[in-house]
mmCIF file of C-alpha atoms in Angstrom:
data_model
loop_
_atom_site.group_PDB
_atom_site.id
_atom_site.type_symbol
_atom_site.label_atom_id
_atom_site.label_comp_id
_atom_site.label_asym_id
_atom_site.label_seq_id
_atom_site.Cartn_x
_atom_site.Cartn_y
_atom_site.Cartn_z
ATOM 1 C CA UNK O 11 -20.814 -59.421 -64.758
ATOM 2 C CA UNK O 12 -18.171 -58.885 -67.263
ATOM 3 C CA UNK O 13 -19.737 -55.616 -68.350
ATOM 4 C CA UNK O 14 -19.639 -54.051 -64.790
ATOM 5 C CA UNK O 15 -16.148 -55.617 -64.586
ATOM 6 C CA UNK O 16 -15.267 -54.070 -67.313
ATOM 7 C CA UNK O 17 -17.136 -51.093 -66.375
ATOM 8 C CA UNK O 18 -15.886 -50.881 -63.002
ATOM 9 C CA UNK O 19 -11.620 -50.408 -64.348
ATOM 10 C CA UNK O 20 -12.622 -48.338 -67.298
ATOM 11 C CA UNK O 21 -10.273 -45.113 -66.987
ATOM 12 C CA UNK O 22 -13.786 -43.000 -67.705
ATOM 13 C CA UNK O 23 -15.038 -44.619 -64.641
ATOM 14 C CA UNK O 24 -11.568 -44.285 -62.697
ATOM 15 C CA UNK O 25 -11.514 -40.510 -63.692
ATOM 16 C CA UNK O 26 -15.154 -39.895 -62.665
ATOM 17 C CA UNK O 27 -14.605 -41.648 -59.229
ATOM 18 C CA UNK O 28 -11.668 -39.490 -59.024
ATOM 19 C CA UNK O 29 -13.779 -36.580 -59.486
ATOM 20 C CA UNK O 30 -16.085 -37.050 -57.352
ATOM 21 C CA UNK O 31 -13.680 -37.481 -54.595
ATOM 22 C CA UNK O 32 -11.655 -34.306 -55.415
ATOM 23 C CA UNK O 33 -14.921 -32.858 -55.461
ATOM 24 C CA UNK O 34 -15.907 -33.958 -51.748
ATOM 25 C CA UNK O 35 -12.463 -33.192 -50.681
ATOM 26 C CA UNK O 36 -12.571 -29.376 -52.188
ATOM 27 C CA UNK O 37 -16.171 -29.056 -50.627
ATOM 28 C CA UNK O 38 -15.422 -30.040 -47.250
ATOM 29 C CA UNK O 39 -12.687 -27.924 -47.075
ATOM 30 C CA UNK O 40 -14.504 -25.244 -48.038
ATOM 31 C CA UNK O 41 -17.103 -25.860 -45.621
ATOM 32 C CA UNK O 42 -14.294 -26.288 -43.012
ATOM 33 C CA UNK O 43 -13.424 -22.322 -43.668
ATOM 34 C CA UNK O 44 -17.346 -21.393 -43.843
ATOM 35 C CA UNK O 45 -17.654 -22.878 -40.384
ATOM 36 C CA UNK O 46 -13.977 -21.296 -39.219
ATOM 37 C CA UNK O 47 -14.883 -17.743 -40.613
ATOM 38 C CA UNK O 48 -18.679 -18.208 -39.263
ATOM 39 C CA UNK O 49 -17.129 -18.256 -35.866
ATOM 40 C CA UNK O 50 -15.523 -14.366 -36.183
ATOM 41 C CA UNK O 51 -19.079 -12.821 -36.617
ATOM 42 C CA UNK O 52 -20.499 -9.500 -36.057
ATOM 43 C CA UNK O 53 -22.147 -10.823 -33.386
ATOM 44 C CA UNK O 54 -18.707 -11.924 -31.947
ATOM 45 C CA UNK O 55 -17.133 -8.725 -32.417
ATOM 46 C CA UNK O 56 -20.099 -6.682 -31.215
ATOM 47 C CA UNK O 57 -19.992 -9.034 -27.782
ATOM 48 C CA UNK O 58 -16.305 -8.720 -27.857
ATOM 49 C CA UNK O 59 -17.071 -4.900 -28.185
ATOM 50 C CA UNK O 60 -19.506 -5.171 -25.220
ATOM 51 C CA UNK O 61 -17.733 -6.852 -23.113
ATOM 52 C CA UNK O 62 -14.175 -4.573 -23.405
ATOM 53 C CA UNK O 63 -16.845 -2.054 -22.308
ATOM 54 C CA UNK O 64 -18.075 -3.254 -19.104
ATOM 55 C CA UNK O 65 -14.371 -4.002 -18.053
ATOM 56 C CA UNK O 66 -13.795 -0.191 -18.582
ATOM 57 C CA UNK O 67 -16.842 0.969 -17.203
ATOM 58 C CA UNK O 68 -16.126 -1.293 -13.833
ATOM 59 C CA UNK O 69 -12.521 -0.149 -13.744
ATOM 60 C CA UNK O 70 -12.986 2.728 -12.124
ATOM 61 C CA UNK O 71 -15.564 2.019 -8.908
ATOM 62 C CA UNK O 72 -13.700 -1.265 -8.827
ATOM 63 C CA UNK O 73 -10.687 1.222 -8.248
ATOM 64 C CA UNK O 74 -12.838 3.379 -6.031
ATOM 65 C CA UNK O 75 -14.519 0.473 -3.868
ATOM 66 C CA UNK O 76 -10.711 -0.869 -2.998
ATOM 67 C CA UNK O 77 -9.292 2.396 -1.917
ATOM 68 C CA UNK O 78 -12.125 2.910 -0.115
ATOM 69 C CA UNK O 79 -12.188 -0.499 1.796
ATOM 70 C CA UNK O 80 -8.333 0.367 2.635
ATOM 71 C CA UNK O 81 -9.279 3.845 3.715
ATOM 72 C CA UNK O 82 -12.014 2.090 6.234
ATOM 73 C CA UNK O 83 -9.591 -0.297 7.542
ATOM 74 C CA UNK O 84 -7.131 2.841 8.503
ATOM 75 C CA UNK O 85 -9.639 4.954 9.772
ATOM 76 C CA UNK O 86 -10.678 1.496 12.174
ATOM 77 C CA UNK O 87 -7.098 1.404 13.238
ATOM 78 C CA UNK O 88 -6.892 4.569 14.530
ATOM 79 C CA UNK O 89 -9.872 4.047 16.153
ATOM 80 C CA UNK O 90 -8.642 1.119 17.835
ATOM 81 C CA UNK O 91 -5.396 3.164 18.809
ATOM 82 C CA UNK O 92 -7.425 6.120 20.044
ATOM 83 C CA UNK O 93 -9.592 3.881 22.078
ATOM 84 C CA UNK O 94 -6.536 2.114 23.663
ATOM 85 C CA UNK O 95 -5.059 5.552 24.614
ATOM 86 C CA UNK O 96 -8.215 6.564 26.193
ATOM 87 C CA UNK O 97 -7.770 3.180 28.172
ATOM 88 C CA UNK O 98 -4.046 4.022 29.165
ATOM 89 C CA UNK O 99 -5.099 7.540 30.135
ATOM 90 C CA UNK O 100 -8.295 6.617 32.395
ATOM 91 C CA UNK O 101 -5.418 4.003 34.147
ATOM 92 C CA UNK O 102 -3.056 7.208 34.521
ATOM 93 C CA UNK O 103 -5.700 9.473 35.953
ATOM 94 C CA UNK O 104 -6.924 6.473 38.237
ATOM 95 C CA UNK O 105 -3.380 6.346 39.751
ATOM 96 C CA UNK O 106 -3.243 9.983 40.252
ATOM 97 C CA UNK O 107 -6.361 9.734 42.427
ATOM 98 C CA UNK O 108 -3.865 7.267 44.785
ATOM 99 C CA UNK O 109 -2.240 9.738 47.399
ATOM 100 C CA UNK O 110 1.067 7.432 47.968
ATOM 101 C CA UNK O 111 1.325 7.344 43.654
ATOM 102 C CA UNK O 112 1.034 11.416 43.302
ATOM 103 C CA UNK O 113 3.789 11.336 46.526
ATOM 104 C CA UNK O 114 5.854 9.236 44.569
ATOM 105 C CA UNK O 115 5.956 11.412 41.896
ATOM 106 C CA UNK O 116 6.281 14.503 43.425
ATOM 107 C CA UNK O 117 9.128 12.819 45.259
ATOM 108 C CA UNK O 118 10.600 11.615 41.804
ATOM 109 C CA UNK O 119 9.745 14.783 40.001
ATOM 110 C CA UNK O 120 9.853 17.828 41.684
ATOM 111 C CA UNK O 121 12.999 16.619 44.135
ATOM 112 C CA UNK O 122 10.289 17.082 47.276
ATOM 113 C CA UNK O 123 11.896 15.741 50.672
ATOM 114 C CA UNK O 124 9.840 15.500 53.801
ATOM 115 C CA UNK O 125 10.481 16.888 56.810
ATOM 116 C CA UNK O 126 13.328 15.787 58.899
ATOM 117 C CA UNK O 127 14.667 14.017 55.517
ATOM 118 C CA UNK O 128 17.988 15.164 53.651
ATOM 119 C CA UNK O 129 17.987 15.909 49.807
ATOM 120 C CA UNK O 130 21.249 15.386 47.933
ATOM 121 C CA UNK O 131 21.499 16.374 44.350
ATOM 122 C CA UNK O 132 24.204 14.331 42.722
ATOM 123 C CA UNK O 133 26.051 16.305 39.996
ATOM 124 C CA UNK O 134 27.021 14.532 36.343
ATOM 125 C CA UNK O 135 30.731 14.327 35.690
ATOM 126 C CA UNK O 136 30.365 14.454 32.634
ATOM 127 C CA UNK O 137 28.653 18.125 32.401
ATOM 128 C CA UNK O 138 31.622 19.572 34.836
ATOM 129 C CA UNK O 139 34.074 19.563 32.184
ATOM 130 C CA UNK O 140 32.157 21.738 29.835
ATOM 131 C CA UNK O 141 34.193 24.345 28.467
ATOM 132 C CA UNK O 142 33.512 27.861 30.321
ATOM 133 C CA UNK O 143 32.571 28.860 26.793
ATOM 134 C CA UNK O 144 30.261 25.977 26.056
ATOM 135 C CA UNK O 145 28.737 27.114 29.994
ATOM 136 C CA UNK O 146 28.673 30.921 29.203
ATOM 137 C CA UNK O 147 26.737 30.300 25.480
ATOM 138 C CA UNK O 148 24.168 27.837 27.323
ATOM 139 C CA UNK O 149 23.013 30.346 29.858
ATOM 140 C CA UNK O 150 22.170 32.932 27.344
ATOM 141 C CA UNK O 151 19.116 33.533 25.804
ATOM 142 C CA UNK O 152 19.877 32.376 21.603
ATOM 143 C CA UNK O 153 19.666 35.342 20.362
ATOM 144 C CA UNK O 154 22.127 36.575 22.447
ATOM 145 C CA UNK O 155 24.860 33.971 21.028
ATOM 146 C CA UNK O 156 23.249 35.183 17.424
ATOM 147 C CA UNK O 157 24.442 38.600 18.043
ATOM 148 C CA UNK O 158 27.186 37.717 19.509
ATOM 149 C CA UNK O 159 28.545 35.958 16.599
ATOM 150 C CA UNK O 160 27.453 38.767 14.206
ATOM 151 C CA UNK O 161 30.242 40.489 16.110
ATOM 152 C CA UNK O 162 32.343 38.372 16.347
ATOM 153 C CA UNK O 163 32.485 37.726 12.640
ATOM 154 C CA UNK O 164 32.800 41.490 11.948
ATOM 155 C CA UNK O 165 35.462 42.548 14.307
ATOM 156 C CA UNK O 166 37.595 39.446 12.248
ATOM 157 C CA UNK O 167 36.813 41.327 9.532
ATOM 158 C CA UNK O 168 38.189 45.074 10.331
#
């Protein structure tokens, strides 16, 4: 026992021991940096590659397929609206077909009085104190009042 003893604290034993474990140490890092660079492959970049691909290639019906879905939802709203105003307008023409209704209107519209009734036509305030000017341009045709600024403008001039 006193050889191995002796053996075992020997420095040539210490620095072998110390080798060997410098020697694991430096080969399981380098193993470490195998397995880290084995990871960034050409079989990594050429899926990387693939896959960058088939986000491009899908960009564009992707793009395509959503415009399109909001162009079907638009053209289903106006639908909607154009069935709802063929709704309004079958009620409209339904109520014309009621003699009292088109009376009404007539009555409403056109300023119709029945016989043995008196009409009275009530008069705005507000449009009687129109300038004669303002009354005189309005009962013109426009390009009347066109040519009669032209003239206007050039007898200032003269």
């Amino acid at each position: 026992m006193a050889v191995k003893d002796r053996d075992r604290f020997s420095t040539a034993t210490r620095l072998r021991l110390l080798g060997e474990q410098t020697a694991a140490r430096v080969y399981r890092s380098q193993t470490r940096r195998q397995a880290r660079r084995s990871r960034l492959t050409g079989r990594a970049a050429l899926l990387a590659l693939v896959v960058c691909s088939m986000v491009v290639a899908l960009a564009y019906p992707m793009r395509q397929y959503v415009s399109q879905r909001a162009e079907v939802a638009d053209l289903q709203r106006q639908k909607r609206q154009a069935q709802e105003r063929v709704e309004q307008l079958r009620d409209l023409k339904a109520r014309w077909q009621d003699d009292s209704y088109a009376e009404q209107q007539i009555r409403q519209r056109l300023h119709y009085v029945l016989p043995g009734e008196t009409g009275y036509t009530v008069v705005d305030p507000g449009a009687a104190k129109q300038s004669r000017a303002e009354q005189g341009t309005a009962r013109r045709p426009w390009y009347t009042n066109v040519w009669y600024g032209v003239d206007k403008s050039d007898a200032a001039h003269r």
